[in-house]
mmCIF file of C-alpha atoms in Angstrom:
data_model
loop_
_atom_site.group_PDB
_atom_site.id
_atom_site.type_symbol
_atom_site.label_atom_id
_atom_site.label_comp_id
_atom_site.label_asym_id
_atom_site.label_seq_id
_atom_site.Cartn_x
_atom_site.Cartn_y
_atom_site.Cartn_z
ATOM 1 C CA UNK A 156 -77.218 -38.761 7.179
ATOM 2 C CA UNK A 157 -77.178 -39.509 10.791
ATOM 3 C CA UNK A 158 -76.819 -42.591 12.340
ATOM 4 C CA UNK A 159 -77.737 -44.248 15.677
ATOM 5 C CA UNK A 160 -75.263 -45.982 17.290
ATOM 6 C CA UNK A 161 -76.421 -49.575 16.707
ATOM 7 C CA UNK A 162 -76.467 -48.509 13.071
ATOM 8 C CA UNK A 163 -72.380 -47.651 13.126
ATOM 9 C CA UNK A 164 -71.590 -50.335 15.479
ATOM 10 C CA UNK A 165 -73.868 -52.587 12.691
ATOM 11 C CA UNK A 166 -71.723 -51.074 9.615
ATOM 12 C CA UNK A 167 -68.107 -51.471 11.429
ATOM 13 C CA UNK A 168 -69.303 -54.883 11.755
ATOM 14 C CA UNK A 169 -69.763 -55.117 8.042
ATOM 15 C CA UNK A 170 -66.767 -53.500 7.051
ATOM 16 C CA UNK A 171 -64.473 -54.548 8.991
ATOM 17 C CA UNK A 172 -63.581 -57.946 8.717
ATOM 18 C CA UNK A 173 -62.419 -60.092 12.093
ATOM 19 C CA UNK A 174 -58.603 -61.232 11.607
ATOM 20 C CA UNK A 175 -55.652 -61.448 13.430
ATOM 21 C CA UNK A 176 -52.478 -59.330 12.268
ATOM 22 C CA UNK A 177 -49.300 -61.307 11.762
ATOM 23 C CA UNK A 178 -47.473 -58.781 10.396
ATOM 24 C CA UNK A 179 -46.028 -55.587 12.051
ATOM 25 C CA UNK A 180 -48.386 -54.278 14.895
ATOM 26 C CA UNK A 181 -46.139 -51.849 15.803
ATOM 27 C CA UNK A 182 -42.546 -50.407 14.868
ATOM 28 C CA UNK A 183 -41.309 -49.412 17.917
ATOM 29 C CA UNK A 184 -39.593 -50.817 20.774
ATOM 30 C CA UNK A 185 -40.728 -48.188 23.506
ATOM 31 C CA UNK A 186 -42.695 -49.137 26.537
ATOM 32 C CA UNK A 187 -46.210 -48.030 24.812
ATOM 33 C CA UNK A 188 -45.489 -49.848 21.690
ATOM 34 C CA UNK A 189 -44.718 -53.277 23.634
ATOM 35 C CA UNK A 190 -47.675 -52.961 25.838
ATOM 36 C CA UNK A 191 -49.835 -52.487 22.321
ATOM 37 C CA UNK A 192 -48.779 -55.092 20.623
ATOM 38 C CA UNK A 193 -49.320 -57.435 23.823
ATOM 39 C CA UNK A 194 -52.889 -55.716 23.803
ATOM 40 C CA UNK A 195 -53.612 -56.675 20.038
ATOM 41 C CA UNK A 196 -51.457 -59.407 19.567
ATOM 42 C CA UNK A 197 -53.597 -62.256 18.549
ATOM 43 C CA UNK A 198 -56.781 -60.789 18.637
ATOM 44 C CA UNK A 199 -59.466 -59.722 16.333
ATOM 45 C CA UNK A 200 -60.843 -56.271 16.926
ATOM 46 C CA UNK A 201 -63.790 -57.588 18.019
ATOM 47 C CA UNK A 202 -62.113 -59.039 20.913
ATOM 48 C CA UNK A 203 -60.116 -55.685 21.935
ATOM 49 C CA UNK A 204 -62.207 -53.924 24.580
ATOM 50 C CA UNK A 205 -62.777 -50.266 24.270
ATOM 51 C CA UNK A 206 -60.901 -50.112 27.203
ATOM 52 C CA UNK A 207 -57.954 -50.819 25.769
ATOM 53 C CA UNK A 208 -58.739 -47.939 22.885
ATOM 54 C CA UNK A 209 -59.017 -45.687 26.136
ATOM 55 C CA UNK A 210 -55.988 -46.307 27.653
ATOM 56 C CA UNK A 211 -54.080 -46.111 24.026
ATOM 57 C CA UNK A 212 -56.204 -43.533 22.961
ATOM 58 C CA UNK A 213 -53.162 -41.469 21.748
ATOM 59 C CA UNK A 214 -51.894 -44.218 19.860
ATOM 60 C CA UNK A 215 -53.096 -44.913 16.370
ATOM 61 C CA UNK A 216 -50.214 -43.458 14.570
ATOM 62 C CA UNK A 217 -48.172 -45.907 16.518
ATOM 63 C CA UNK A 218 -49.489 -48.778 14.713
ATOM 64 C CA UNK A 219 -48.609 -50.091 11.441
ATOM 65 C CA UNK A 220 -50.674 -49.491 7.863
ATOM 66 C CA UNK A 221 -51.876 -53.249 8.918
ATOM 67 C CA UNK A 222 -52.822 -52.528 11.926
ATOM 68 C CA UNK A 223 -54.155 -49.501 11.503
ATOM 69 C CA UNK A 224 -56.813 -50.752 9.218
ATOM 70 C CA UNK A 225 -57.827 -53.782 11.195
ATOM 71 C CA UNK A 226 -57.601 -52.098 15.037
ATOM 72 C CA UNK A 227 -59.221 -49.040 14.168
ATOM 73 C CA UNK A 228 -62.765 -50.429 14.734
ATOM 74 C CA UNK A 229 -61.402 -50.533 18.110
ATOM 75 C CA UNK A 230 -61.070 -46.687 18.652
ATOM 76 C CA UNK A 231 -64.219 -46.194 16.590
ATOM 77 C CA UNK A 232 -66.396 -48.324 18.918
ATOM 78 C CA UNK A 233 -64.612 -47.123 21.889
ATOM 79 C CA UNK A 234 -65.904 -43.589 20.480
ATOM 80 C CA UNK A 235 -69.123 -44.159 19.826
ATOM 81 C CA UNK A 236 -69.932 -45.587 23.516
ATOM 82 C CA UNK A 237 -68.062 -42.534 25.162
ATOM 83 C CA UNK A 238 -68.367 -39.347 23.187
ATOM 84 C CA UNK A 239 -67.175 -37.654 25.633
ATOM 85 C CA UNK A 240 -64.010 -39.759 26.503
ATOM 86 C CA UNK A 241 -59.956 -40.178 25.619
ATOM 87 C CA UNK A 242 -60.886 -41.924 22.321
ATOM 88 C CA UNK A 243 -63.475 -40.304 20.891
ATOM 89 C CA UNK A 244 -61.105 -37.410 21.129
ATOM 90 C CA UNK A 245 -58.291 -38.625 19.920
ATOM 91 C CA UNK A 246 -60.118 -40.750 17.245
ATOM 92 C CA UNK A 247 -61.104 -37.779 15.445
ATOM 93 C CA UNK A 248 -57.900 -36.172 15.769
ATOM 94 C CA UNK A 249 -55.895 -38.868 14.606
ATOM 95 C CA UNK A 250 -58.529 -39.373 11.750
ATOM 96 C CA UNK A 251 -58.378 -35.945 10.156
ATOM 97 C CA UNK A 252 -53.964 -35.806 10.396
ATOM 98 C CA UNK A 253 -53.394 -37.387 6.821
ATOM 99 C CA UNK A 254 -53.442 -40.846 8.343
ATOM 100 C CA UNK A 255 -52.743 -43.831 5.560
ATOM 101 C CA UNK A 256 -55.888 -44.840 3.690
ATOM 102 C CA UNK A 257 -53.518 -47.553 2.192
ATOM 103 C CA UNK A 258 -56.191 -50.898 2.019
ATOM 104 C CA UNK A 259 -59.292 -49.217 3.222
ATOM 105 C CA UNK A 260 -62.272 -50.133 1.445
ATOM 106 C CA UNK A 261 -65.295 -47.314 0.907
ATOM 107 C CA UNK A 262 -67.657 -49.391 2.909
ATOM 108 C CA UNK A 263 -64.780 -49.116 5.792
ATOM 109 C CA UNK A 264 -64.210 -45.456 4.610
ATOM 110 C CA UNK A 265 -68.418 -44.444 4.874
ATOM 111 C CA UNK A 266 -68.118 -46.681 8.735
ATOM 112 C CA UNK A 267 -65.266 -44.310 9.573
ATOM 113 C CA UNK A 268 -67.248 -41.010 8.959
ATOM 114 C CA UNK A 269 -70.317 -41.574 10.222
ATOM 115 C CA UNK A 270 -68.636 -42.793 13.823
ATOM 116 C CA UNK A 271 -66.916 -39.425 13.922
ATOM 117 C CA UNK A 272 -70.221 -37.885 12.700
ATOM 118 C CA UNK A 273 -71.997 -39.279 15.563
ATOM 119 C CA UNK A 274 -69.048 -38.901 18.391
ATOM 120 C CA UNK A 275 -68.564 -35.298 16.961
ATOM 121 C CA UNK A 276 -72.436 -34.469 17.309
ATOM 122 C CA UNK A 277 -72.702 -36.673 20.901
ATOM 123 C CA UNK A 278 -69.949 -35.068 22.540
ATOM 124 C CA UNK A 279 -70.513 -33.228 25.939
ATOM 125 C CA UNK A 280 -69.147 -30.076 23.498
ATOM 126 C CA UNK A 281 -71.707 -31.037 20.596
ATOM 127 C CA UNK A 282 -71.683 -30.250 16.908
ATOM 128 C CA UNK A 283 -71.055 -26.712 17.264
ATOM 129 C CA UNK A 284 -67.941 -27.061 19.079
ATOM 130 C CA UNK A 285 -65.408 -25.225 16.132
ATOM 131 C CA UNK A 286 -62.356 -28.237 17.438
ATOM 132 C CA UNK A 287 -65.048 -30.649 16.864
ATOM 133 C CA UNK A 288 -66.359 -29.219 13.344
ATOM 134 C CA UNK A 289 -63.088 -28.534 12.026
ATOM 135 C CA UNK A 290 -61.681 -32.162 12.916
ATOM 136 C CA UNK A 291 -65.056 -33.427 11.395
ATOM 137 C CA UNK A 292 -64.953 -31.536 7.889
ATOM 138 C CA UNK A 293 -61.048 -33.009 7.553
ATOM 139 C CA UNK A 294 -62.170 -36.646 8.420
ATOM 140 C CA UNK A 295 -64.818 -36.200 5.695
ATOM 141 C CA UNK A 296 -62.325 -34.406 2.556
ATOM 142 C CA UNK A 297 -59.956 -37.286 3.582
ATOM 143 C CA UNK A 298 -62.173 -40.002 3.926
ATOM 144 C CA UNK A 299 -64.516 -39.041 1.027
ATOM 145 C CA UNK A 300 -62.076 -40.154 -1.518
ATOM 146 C CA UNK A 301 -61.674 -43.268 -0.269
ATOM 147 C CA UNK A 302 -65.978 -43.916 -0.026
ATOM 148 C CA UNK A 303 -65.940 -43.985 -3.230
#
């Protein structure tokens, strides 16, 4: 099923509930790492600009299982507004590399694959792009078991 933007932005907002991470942002204590967790620290994801998801766009595995479920709205968004930029790329790479499903709900899971769905098919490259459609198919096999 394909989805219009407002629709995906409409379901993050759902799924994703607003809170702050007190936990763990990050591991590290590399440059990168410190300059995330001063760009997250405190904030919902809501209040994280897609911006930020374009700088970092690289960075998802850098962030805790914590973090990783409440910041990636961030990257999604960011993705959905710029198919064509450093996040949406990323995003679906990142996505489809085994990443931890650990406290994902299927309501977050079903927001997750239809943003790629729609950067994948909005891209400057479109749908037929074989990176694109092979990045895709993984988000949905590991994804799908978590809809559920």
């Amino acid at each position: 099923m394909s989805h219009t933007m407002l629709e995906i932005e409409r379901m993050l907002e759902a799924a994703f509930v607003q809170r702050i991470v007190v936990g763990v942002i990050t591991s590290h204590d590399c440059e990168e790492c410190l300059a995330i967790r001063q760009g997250l620290a405190g904030k919902t994801w809501a209040e994280v600009p897609n911006a930020f998801a374009e700088t970092f766009s690289d960075c998802l595995a850098l962030l805790s299982t914590d973090a990783f479920n409440a910041y990636v709205p961030v990257w999604l968004r960011a993705a959905i507004h710029k198919p064509d930029g450093e996040a949406a790329t990323m995003v679906a790479i990142n996505l489809s590399n085994t990443p931890s499903q650990a406290g994902f709900t299927p309501a977050q899971a079903q927001a997750l694959i239809a943003a790629v769905e729609y950067l994948v098919s909005h891209s400057f490259w479109g749908a037929d792009d074989l990176s694109h459609t092979e990045h895709l198919e993984a988000v949905k096999a590991i994804w799908r078991v978590c809809s559920r």
